[in-house]
Amino acid sequence: MRRTDGELILFWTLPAVALIWISAFFLFPGFLHPMSPTMSAAEVAGFYRDEAARIRYSMILFNWFGVGLVPVVVLLALQVRRMAHRTPILSYSLIACAGGPPALFLIANMFWLLGAFRPDRAPELTMLFNDLAWITFSVMVSYLIAQCLLLALAIYWDRNDTPVFRPWVAHFNVATAVALMPAAFTALALDGPFAWDGLLSFWLKNIAIATWIIVMGVVLGQTIMRQRRSAEQVSV
């Protein structure tokens, strides 16, 4: 029971993480509408000069979002550990993947913050920080893809009489991994759907991440509550 209660405490951090993500997404002026890679150095420098305050505050919020996702992935790894597998390697691999996206996300945030920290610096330097931020933010999907595929494999290979997660959750994670793949090619294009502001690399990726957080949050909550009820019945 104590372990399940601890899981519930961690699980209820997810709504706060979602609220931070939504607030930061709409606060950062570079997302609505996303900045274009074809902007000149002067235009980029002007953006950071005019929007310095909003960039700084939104990046502070985004930092907390990146850290806040770690407990959620660890909770998923714990559920994978409960699955009927011959080895715990999948749960360990999932935990390892949990450290990648937050670290890269924080690096992207740092570059955005650096661009807004001294907006009066040479435009070319501000443009460099902006490029570093957007490319890092866009191509970090390799960890997320691996995370989704590992979770899907764990669900497919679960041999419990009552599976921890239903098969459709595995299908959903495979579909999410596919939706994230185009963003890995962001550095190859300055315009079009693969550019960092494009339909595939920005909108599809971010919608897929938001949908994954919502769906997996609901599934994880239902699973924890079901396990809690089972534990209570056993104790009685």
XYZ file of N, CA and C in Angstrom:
708
model
N 0.820 -1.210 0.000
C 0.000 0.000 0.000
C 0.855 1.263 0.000
N 1.944 1.233 0.795
C 2.783 2.426 0.835
C 3.355 2.736 -0.543
N 3.776 1.676 -1.259
C 4.340 1.886 -2.598
C 3.292 2.463 -3.530
N 2.055 1.938 -3.447
C 0.991 2.447 -4.305
C 0.660 3.886 -3.968
N 0.643 4.222 -2.658
C 0.377 5.598 -2.263
C 1.451 6.540 -2.801
N 2.708 6.087 -2.754
C 3.793 6.890 -3.311
C 3.619 7.101 -4.802
N 3.144 6.091 -5.489
C 2.886 6.225 -6.915
C 1.797 7.258 -7.170
N 0.763 7.250 -6.347
C -0.315 8.230 -6.512
C 0.188 9.651 -6.308
N 1.055 9.833 -5.313
C 1.605 11.172 -5.063
C 2.378 11.663 -6.285
N 3.218 10.784 -6.846
C 3.963 11.165 -8.043
C 3.034 11.387 -9.232
N 2.000 10.533 -9.327
C 1.086 10.654 -10.456
C 0.378 12.004 -10.465
N 0.000 12.500 -9.298
C -0.751 13.751 -9.256
C 0.112 14.989 -9.474
N 1.406 14.769 -9.736
C 2.222 15.883 -10.210
C 1.983 16.152 -11.688
N 1.388 15.174 -12.383
C 1.190 15.315 -13.830
C 0.292 16.489 -14.198
N -0.851 16.734 -13.520
C -1.653 17.916 -13.878
C -0.877 19.227 -13.749
N -0.024 19.318 -12.720
C 0.788 20.528 -12.567
C 1.773 20.670 -13.715
N 2.366 19.552 -14.131
C 3.300 19.569 -15.260
C 2.587 19.996 -16.543
N 1.375 19.469 -16.752
C 0.602 19.839 -17.940
C 0.252 21.325 -17.931
N -0.098 21.843 -16.757
C -0.434 23.270 -16.659
C 0.778 24.136 -16.972
N 1.938 23.725 -16.487
C 3.168 24.470 -16.773
C 3.452 24.442 -18.273
N 3.290 23.276 -18.907
C 3.563 23.154 -20.340
C 2.646 24.067 -21.146
N 1.353 24.053 -20.827
C 0.390 24.881 -21.560
C 0.710 26.360 -21.379
N 0.999 26.753 -20.134
C 1.292 28.162 -19.847
C 2.543 28.625 -20.583
N 3.596 27.813 -20.525
C 4.849 28.199 -21.173
C 4.712 28.212 -22.692
N 3.944 27.268 -23.245
C 3.772 27.201 -24.692
C 3.127 28.479 -25.218
N 2.097 28.956 -24.526
C 1.404 30.158 -24.990
C 2.131 31.442 -24.590
N 2.982 31.361 -23.552
C 3.724 32.549 -23.143
C 4.906 32.823 -24.061
N 5.570 31.763 -24.538
C 6.749 31.955 -25.379
C 6.329 32.501 -26.738
N 6.764 33.695 -27.106
C 6.317 34.292 -28.381
C 6.884 33.603 -29.609
N 7.841 32.694 -29.425
C 8.434 32.024 -30.578
C 7.676 30.804 -31.046
N 6.593 30.431 -30.340
C 5.827 29.244 -30.716
C 4.548 29.574 -31.465
N 3.935 30.677 -31.173
C 2.666 31.069 -31.824
C 2.839 32.452 -32.456
N 3.119 32.482 -33.689
C 3.493 31.423 -34.620
C 4.983 31.105 -34.461
N 5.386 29.845 -34.801
C 6.797 29.498 -34.618
C 7.701 30.345 -35.507
N 8.862 30.677 -34.949
C 9.839 31.461 -35.695
C 10.285 30.706 -36.944
N 10.602 31.427 -37.989
C 11.024 30.805 -39.232
C 12.546 30.690 -39.291
N 13.087 29.575 -39.784
C 14.536 29.455 -39.956
C 15.090 30.410 -41.007
N 14.222 30.973 -41.835
C 14.684 31.866 -42.901
C 14.797 33.318 -42.435
N 14.515 33.605 -41.174
C 14.644 34.970 -40.669
C 16.102 35.411 -40.731
N 16.319 36.667 -41.039
C 17.679 37.198 -41.075
C 18.197 37.420 -39.658
N 19.515 37.645 -39.554
C 20.107 37.893 -38.243
C 19.506 39.134 -37.598
N 19.253 40.160 -38.392
C 18.662 41.387 -37.855
C 17.244 41.136 -37.339
N 16.464 40.330 -38.060
C 15.097 40.026 -37.632
C 15.104 39.196 -36.345
N 16.017 38.231 -36.260
C 16.115 37.410 -35.055
C 16.525 38.267 -33.860
N 17.518 39.119 -34.059
C 17.971 39.990 -32.974
C 16.852 40.932 -32.533
N 16.081 41.441 -33.486
C 14.958 42.309 -33.140
C 13.894 41.576 -32.335
N 13.659 40.315 -32.680
C 12.686 39.503 -31.941
C 13.119 39.345 -30.486
N 14.372 38.989 -30.272
C 14.859 38.802 -28.902
C 14.909 40.119 -28.134
N 15.163 41.193 -28.824
C 15.196 42.495 -28.162
C 13.790 42.932 -27.749
N 12.811 42.720 -28.608
C 11.446 43.159 -28.332
C 10.713 42.241 -27.356
N 11.068 40.956 -27.349
C 10.329 39.975 -26.545
C 11.178 39.379 -25.427
N 12.204 40.094 -24.990
C 13.154 39.538 -24.024
C 12.470 39.050 -22.745
N 11.553 39.840 -22.190
C 10.914 39.480 -20.921
C 10.081 38.203 -21.058
N 9.265 38.108 -22.098
C 8.410 36.930 -22.279
C 9.248 35.682 -22.530
N 10.345 35.816 -23.267
C 11.214 34.670 -23.520
C 11.809 34.170 -22.211
N 12.282 35.072 -21.375
C 12.910 34.672 -20.117
C 11.921 33.952 -19.207
N 10.740 34.530 -19.022
C 9.762 33.921 -18.116
C 9.262 32.574 -18.648
N 9.026 32.491 -19.959
C 8.529 31.230 -20.517
C 9.574 30.135 -20.415
N 10.850 30.477 -20.575
C 11.893 29.463 -20.480
C 12.069 28.967 -19.045
N 11.867 29.837 -18.077
C 11.904 29.401 -16.675
C 10.794 28.379 -16.425
N 9.611 28.632 -16.964
C 8.507 27.675 -16.825
C 8.829 26.364 -17.539
N 9.374 26.457 -18.735
C 9.684 25.253 -19.501
C 10.720 24.382 -18.783
N 11.628 24.993 -18.047
C 12.602 24.211 -17.299
C 11.918 23.274 -16.313
N 10.895 23.771 -15.637
C 10.169 22.952 -14.671
C 9.361 21.861 -15.363
N 8.883 22.144 -16.563
C 8.157 21.121 -17.320
C 9.066 19.946 -17.656
N 10.281 20.232 -18.112
C 11.200 19.170 -18.476
C 11.527 18.269 -17.299
N 11.768 18.866 -16.136
C 12.072 18.081 -14.941
C 10.844 17.305 -14.474
N 9.663 17.914 -14.605
C 8.444 17.302 -14.103
C 8.033 16.037 -14.828
N 8.534 15.822 -16.037
C 8.174 14.613 -16.782
C 8.929 13.375 -16.304
N 10.039 13.570 -15.601
C 10.840 12.430 -15.161
C 10.049 11.479 -14.263
N 9.331 11.967 -13.230
C 8.568 11.019 -12.392
C 7.534 10.215 -13.173
N 6.937 10.816 -14.205
C 5.926 10.119 -14.982
C 6.541 8.928 -15.716
N 7.700 9.147 -16.338
C 8.357 8.057 -17.059
C 8.833 6.985 -16.083
N 9.287 7.391 -14.897
C 9.703 6.414 -13.894
C 8.510 5.574 -13.446
N 7.334 6.194 -13.322
C 6.126 5.437 -12.983
C 5.799 4.419 -14.069
N 5.966 4.816 -15.331
C 5.752 3.865 -16.424
C 6.760 2.718 -16.352
N 8.011 3.033 -16.015
C 9.029 1.992 -15.897
C 8.675 1.022 -14.774
N 8.098 1.532 -13.700
C 7.680 0.653 -12.607
C 6.560 -0.284 -13.054
N 5.649 0.222 -13.869
C 4.594 -0.652 -14.403
C 5.180 -1.713 -15.329
N 6.168 -1.337 -16.120
C 6.839 -2.314 -16.991
C 7.519 -3.386 -16.140
N 8.064 -2.977 -15.003
C 8.720 -3.944 -14.108
C 7.732 -4.975 -13.592
N 6.453 -4.619 -13.511
C 5.433 -5.543 -13.023
C 4.942 -6.496 -14.112
N 5.332 -6.246 -15.342
C 4.904 -7.114 -16.434
C 5.653 -8.440 -16.379
N 5.063 -9.457 -17.002
C 5.652 -10.804 -16.984
C 6.677 -10.926 -18.103
N 7.927 -10.533 -17.798
C 9.047 -10.658 -18.727
C 10.123 -11.528 -18.091
N 10.987 -12.063 -18.914
C 12.086 -12.874 -18.390
C 13.185 -12.018 -17.782
N 13.254 -10.777 -18.163
C 14.347 -9.907 -17.726
C 13.807 -8.512 -17.445
N 14.416 -7.772 -16.497
C 13.985 -6.393 -16.227
C 14.638 -5.365 -17.151
N 15.283 -5.830 -18.208
C 16.060 -4.921 -19.058
C 15.209 -3.824 -19.680
N 13.950 -4.120 -20.008
C 13.101 -3.106 -20.629
C 12.796 -1.966 -19.665
N 12.549 -2.285 -18.410
C 12.270 -1.224 -17.435
C 13.514 -0.369 -17.204
N 14.696 -1.008 -17.162
C 15.933 -0.241 -17.000
C 16.187 0.649 -18.214
N 15.915 0.129 -19.389
C 16.109 0.922 -20.610
C 15.168 2.113 -20.642
N 13.939 1.908 -20.165
C 12.976 3.004 -20.139
C 13.422 4.094 -19.178
N 13.971 3.701 -18.035
C 14.492 4.680 -17.082
C 15.658 5.451 -17.697
N 16.515 4.742 -18.432
C 17.648 5.415 -19.081
C 17.168 6.445 -20.089
N 16.118 6.108 -20.830
C 15.569 7.055 -21.808
C 14.942 8.267 -21.131
N 14.511 8.109 -19.888
C 13.842 9.212 -19.186
C 14.768 10.396 -18.958
N 16.088 10.135 -18.902
C 17.017 11.234 -18.642
C 17.369 12.059 -19.856
N 17.197 11.503 -21.056
C 17.616 12.205 -22.268
C 16.782 13.423 -22.620
N 15.464 13.269 -22.820
C 14.650 14.418 -23.235
C 14.696 15.615 -22.287
N 14.580 15.425 -20.953
C 14.665 16.603 -20.077
C 15.999 17.322 -20.192
N 17.108 16.548 -20.306
C 18.421 17.190 -20.404
C 18.538 18.009 -21.684
N 18.137 17.438 -22.811
C 18.203 18.174 -24.074
C 17.226 19.338 -24.093
N 16.069 19.144 -23.475
C 15.087 20.222 -23.400
C 15.646 21.397 -22.600
N 16.343 21.096 -21.500
C 16.953 22.154 -20.691
C 18.064 22.862 -21.463
N 18.798 22.119 -22.298
C 19.844 22.746 -23.110
C 19.218 23.712 -24.116
N 18.129 23.285 -24.780
C 17.441 24.187 -25.707
C 16.949 25.427 -24.986
N 16.380 25.246 -23.795
C 15.913 26.392 -23.019
C 17.056 27.339 -22.683
N 18.205 26.761 -22.357
C 19.357 27.587 -22.009
C 19.769 28.474 -23.184
N 19.736 27.926 -24.396
C 20.113 28.722 -25.563
C 19.099 29.835 -25.820
N 17.799 29.548 -25.646
C 16.808 30.617 -25.775
C 17.034 31.700 -24.725
N 17.332 31.264 -23.501
C 17.593 32.230 -22.433
C 18.832 33.072 -22.729
N 19.871 32.426 -23.247
C 21.087 33.165 -23.580
C 20.819 34.199 -24.673
N 19.961 33.825 -25.632
C 19.626 34.792 -26.673
C 18.928 36.014 -26.120
N 18.115 35.832 -25.075
C 17.369 36.950 -24.489
C 18.121 37.626 -23.346
N 19.219 37.014 -22.876
C 19.937 37.556 -21.732
C 20.640 38.863 -22.079
N 21.277 38.908 -23.241
C 21.928 40.134 -23.732
C 21.411 40.412 -25.140
N 20.209 40.921 -25.282
C 19.625 41.123 -26.617
C 20.325 42.203 -27.441
N 21.269 42.940 -26.804
C 21.976 43.987 -27.534
C 23.290 43.497 -28.134
N 23.577 42.189 -28.003
C 24.821 41.659 -28.569
C 24.735 41.647 -30.101
N 25.795 41.235 -30.751
C 25.840 41.191 -32.215
C 24.724 40.279 -32.741
N 23.980 40.722 -33.752
C 22.869 39.913 -34.272
C 23.270 38.504 -34.677
N 24.480 38.346 -35.210
C 24.912 37.020 -35.646
C 25.027 36.054 -34.465
N 25.463 36.553 -33.300
C 25.567 35.696 -32.121
C 24.184 35.318 -31.605
N 23.272 36.276 -31.616
C 21.904 35.978 -31.197
C 21.275 34.942 -32.121
N 21.548 35.072 -33.413
C 21.029 34.103 -34.381
C 21.614 32.718 -34.126
N 22.893 32.657 -33.744
C 23.524 31.378 -33.443
C 22.839 30.704 -32.262
N 22.590 31.457 -31.185
C 21.895 30.895 -30.029
C 20.488 30.431 -30.412
N 19.838 31.189 -31.267
C 18.492 30.824 -31.707
C 18.518 29.521 -32.511
N 19.494 29.390 -33.413
C 19.623 28.153 -34.190
C 19.901 26.958 -33.281
N 20.807 27.140 -32.330
C 21.138 26.056 -31.407
C 19.904 25.620 -30.617
N 19.107 26.588 -30.178
C 17.911 26.272 -29.393
C 16.903 25.487 -30.215
N 16.600 25.973 -31.406
C 15.567 25.326 -32.217
C 15.987 23.943 -32.703
N 17.240 23.806 -33.125
C 17.699 22.503 -33.606
C 17.711 21.492 -32.466
N 18.215 21.897 -31.300
C 18.231 20.990 -30.149
C 16.819 20.600 -29.752
N 15.930 21.577 -29.710
C 14.541 21.328 -29.328
C 13.849 20.379 -30.303
N 14.193 20.478 -31.576
C 13.495 19.706 -32.605
C 14.016 18.283 -32.735
N 15.335 18.102 -32.678
C 15.905 16.785 -32.996
C 16.069 15.886 -31.775
N 15.630 16.321 -30.601
C 15.779 15.492 -29.403
C 14.818 14.303 -29.408
N 14.045 14.135 -30.470
C 12.991 13.118 -30.488
C 13.517 11.691 -30.480
N 14.802 11.476 -30.700
C 15.316 10.101 -30.717
C 15.056 9.398 -29.385
N 15.256 10.103 -28.275
C 14.973 9.522 -26.963
C 13.488 9.234 -26.803
N 12.650 10.152 -27.258
C 11.205 9.971 -27.134
C 10.722 8.796 -27.986
N 11.295 8.662 -29.185
C 10.929 7.535 -30.055
C 11.321 6.217 -29.391
N 12.549 6.155 -28.863
C 12.995 4.939 -28.185
C 12.113 4.631 -26.981
N 11.739 5.651 -26.256
C 10.880 5.478 -25.083
C 9.537 4.864 -25.475
N 8.919 5.383 -26.527
C 7.631 4.857 -26.981
C 7.753 3.422 -27.477
N 8.812 3.127 -28.232
C 8.976 1.785 -28.780
C 9.299 0.765 -27.686
N 10.090 1.162 -26.702
C 10.385 0.262 -25.586
C 9.122 -0.058 -24.800
N 8.308 0.965 -24.578
C 7.060 0.738 -23.857
C 6.131 -0.167 -24.657
N 6.075 0.042 -25.969
C 5.234 -0.807 -26.813
C 5.703 -2.263 -26.786
N 7.026 -2.465 -26.887
C 7.555 -3.827 -26.834
C 7.224 -4.506 -25.509
N 7.368 -3.746 -24.422
C 7.070 -4.308 -23.104
C 5.615 -4.751 -23.015
N 4.718 -3.974 -23.574
C 3.293 -4.329 -23.535
C 3.020 -5.538 -24.412
N 3.610 -5.570 -25.596
C 3.412 -6.716 -26.490
C 3.922 -8.010 -25.857
N 5.002 -7.935 -25.100
C 5.633 -9.128 -24.536
C 5.118 -9.484 -23.138
N 4.183 -8.701 -22.625
C 3.648 -8.980 -21.291
C 2.833 -10.272 -21.324
N 3.175 -11.227 -20.456
C 2.497 -12.517 -20.430
C 1.657 -12.703 -19.161
N 1.322 -11.617 -18.490
C 0.425 -11.701 -17.342
C -0.969 -12.148 -17.793
N -1.673 -12.885 -16.922
C -3.051 -13.265 -17.231
C -3.917 -12.020 -17.406
N -3.669 -11.023 -16.567
C -4.315 -9.711 -16.719
C -3.221 -8.709 -17.051
N -3.039 -8.353 -18.317
C -1.942 -7.454 -18.699
C -1.998 -6.125 -17.965
N -0.826 -5.578 -17.690
C -0.757 -4.280 -17.015
C -1.407 -3.204 -17.871
N -1.070 -3.175 -19.160
C -1.676 -2.257 -20.114
C -2.322 -3.065 -21.234
N -3.382 -2.558 -21.781
C -4.046 -3.237 -22.892
C -3.245 -3.061 -24.188
N -3.433 -3.954 -25.156
C -2.652 -3.879 -26.402
C -2.776 -2.555 -27.143
N -3.940 -1.888 -27.063
C -4.090 -0.635 -27.808
C -3.111 0.429 -27.318
N -2.676 0.327 -26.071
C -1.685 1.288 -25.553
C -0.359 1.113 -26.291
N -0.008 -0.130 -26.602
C 1.202 -0.382 -27.391
C 1.046 0.176 -28.804
N -0.114 -0.050 -29.421
C -0.353 0.489 -30.768
C -0.228 2.017 -30.756
N -0.784 2.629 -29.721
C -0.741 4.089 -29.609
C 0.699 4.587 -29.499
N 1.534 3.891 -28.740
C 2.927 4.312 -28.592
C 3.707 4.141 -29.890
N 3.410 3.099 -30.656
C 4.057 2.940 -31.958
C 3.657 4.078 -32.888
N 2.368 4.424 -32.888
C 1.892 5.531 -33.731
C 2.543 6.844 -33.313
N 2.711 7.055 -32.002
C 3.373 8.269 -31.515
C 4.821 8.321 -31.984
N 5.516 7.184 -31.925
C 6.906 7.134 -32.383
C 7.010 7.503 -33.863
N 6.085 7.006 -34.660
C 6.074 7.329 -36.093
C 5.836 8.819 -36.305
N 4.932 9.393 -35.523
C 4.628 10.825 -35.665
C 5.817 11.697 -35.279
N 6.670 11.209 -34.387
C 7.827 11.987 -33.940
C 9.013 11.905 -34.893
N 9.062 10.889 -35.727
C 10.237 10.639 -36.563
C 10.615 11.784 -37.500
N 9.660 12.474 -38.153
C 10.074 13.540 -39.075
C 10.904 14.634 -38.427
N 10.685 14.897 -37.140
C 11.422 15.968 -36.473
C 12.915 15.673 -36.381
N 13.305 14.409 -36.514
C 14.724 14.061 -36.470
C 15.492 14.631 -37.657
N 14.778 15.028 -38.709
C 15.421 15.536 -39.928
C 15.332 17.058 -40.041
N 15.065 17.720 -38.924
C 14.868 19.175 -38.936
C 16.085 19.922 -39.479
N 17.271 19.437 -39.154
C 18.487 20.161 -39.546
C 18.753 20.107 -41.048
N 17.933 19.404 -41.803
C 18.155 19.283 -43.241
C 17.375 20.302 -44.060
N 16.507 21.084 -43.419
C 15.626 21.976 -44.192
C 15.480 23.324 -43.505
N 15.416 24.358 -44.339
C 15.154 25.715 -43.846
C 13.703 26.120 -44.047
N 12.987 25.394 -44.888
C 11.568 25.679 -45.078
C 10.851 24.379 -45.440
N 9.540 24.443 -45.460
C 8.766 23.245 -45.762
C 8.360 22.493 -44.504
N 7.748 21.325 -44.660
C 7.208 20.585 -43.512
C 8.265 20.054 -42.556
N 9.529 19.895 -43.033
C 10.583 19.366 -42.169
C 11.369 20.469 -41.459
N 11.153 21.736 -41.803
C 11.816 22.827 -41.103
C 11.309 22.893 -39.670
N 12.055 23.567 -38.808
C 11.683 23.547 -37.388
C 10.339 24.214 -37.112
N 9.846 25.027 -38.064
C 8.520 25.631 -37.892
C 7.479 24.942 -38.771
N 7.854 23.790 -39.367
C 6.989 23.142 -40.347
C 5.909 22.269 -39.739
N 5.044 21.784 -40.598
C 3.906 20.964 -40.191
C 4.345 19.690 -39.477
N 5.395 19.030 -39.978
C 5.824 17.753 -39.404
C 6.752 17.929 -38.211
N 7.734 18.802 -38.353
C 8.753 18.932 -37.307
C 8.280 19.723 -36.096
N 7.319 20.609 -36.278
C 6.837 21.394 -35.135
C 5.440 20.975 -34.710
N 4.470 21.146 -35.590
C 3.078 20.930 -35.184
C 2.779 19.465 -34.909
N 3.153 18.575 -35.818
C 2.880 17.153 -35.595
C 3.623 16.649 -34.361
N 4.874 17.054 -34.211
C 5.661 16.606 -33.058
C 5.040 17.061 -31.745
N 4.728 18.334 -31.631
C 4.213 18.859 -30.364
C 2.803 18.353 -30.058
N 1.984 18.191 -31.098
C 0.655 17.607 -30.876
C 0.787 16.161 -30.416
N 1.737 15.420 -31.008
C 1.953 14.026 -30.609
C 2.412 13.937 -29.160
N 3.322 14.832 -28.756
C 3.803 14.817 -27.367
C 2.673 15.162 -26.404
N 1.899 16.191 -26.731
C 0.789 16.582 -25.857
C -0.240 15.456 -25.747
N -0.539 14.816 -26.879
C -1.503 13.712 -26.865
C -0.975 12.540 -26.052
N 0.325 12.259 -26.182
C 0.927 11.163 -25.425
C 0.830 11.425 -23.930
N 1.112 12.647 -23.516
C 1.046 12.982 -22.085
C -0.371 12.788 -21.555
N -1.366 13.228 -22.320
C -2.758 13.103 -21.880
C -3.182 11.634 -21.818
N -2.966 10.911 -22.923
C -3.414 9.518 -22.999
C -2.699 8.654 -21.968
N -1.370 8.749 -21.909
C -0.633 7.917 -20.975
C -0.896 8.329 -19.527
N -1.199 9.598 -19.310
C -1.564 10.019 -17.964
C -2.851 9.364 -17.507
N -3.848 9.342 -18.389
C -5.130 8.704 -18.062
C -4.940 7.202 -17.859
N -4.214 6.557 -18.772
C -3.990 5.111 -18.674
C -3.223 4.762 -17.398
N -2.197 5.552 -17.105
C -1.391 5.300 -15.910
C -2.229 5.478 -14.650
N -3.055 6.520 -14.615
C -3.911 6.744 -13.454
C -4.894 5.604 -13.250
N -5.511 5.144 -14.328
C -6.453 4.024 -14.228
C -5.762 2.757 -13.743
N -4.551 2.523 -14.226
C -3.817 1.323 -13.832
C -3.443 1.369 -12.358
N -2.959 2.517 -11.897
C -2.577 2.641 -10.485
C -3.794 2.457 -9.582
N -4.925 3.033 -9.954
C -6.131 2.887 -9.136
C -6.620 1.445 -9.123
N -6.514 0.756 -10.266
C -6.916 -0.658 -10.308
C -6.025 -1.495 -9.407
N -4.729 -1.224 -9.441
C -3.808 -1.959 -8.584
C -4.048 -1.637 -7.113
N -4.434 -0.420 -6.830
C -4.735 -0.025 -5.453
C -5.964 -0.786 -4.943
N -6.993 -0.898 -5.775
C -8.201 -1.642 -5.365
C -7.880 -3.118 -5.145
N -7.040 -3.672 -6.013
C -6.658 -5.076 -5.857
C -5.897 -5.300 -4.553
N -5.009 -4.375 -4.208
C -4.248 -4.480 -2.970
C -5.151 -4.398 -1.745
N -6.162 -3.527 -1.828
C -7.103 -3.391 -0.714
C -7.916 -4.662 -0.533
N -8.329 -5.293 -1.641
C -9.092 -6.529 -1.550
C -8.267 -7.661 -0.955
N -6.991 -7.713 -1.316
C -6.100 -8.739 -0.778
C -5.892 -8.542 0.718
N -5.738 -7.268 1.149
C -5.504 -6.981 2.563
C -6.720 -7.309 3.414
N -7.934 -7.232 2.792
C -9.149 -7.576 3.522
C -9.285 -9.103 3.583
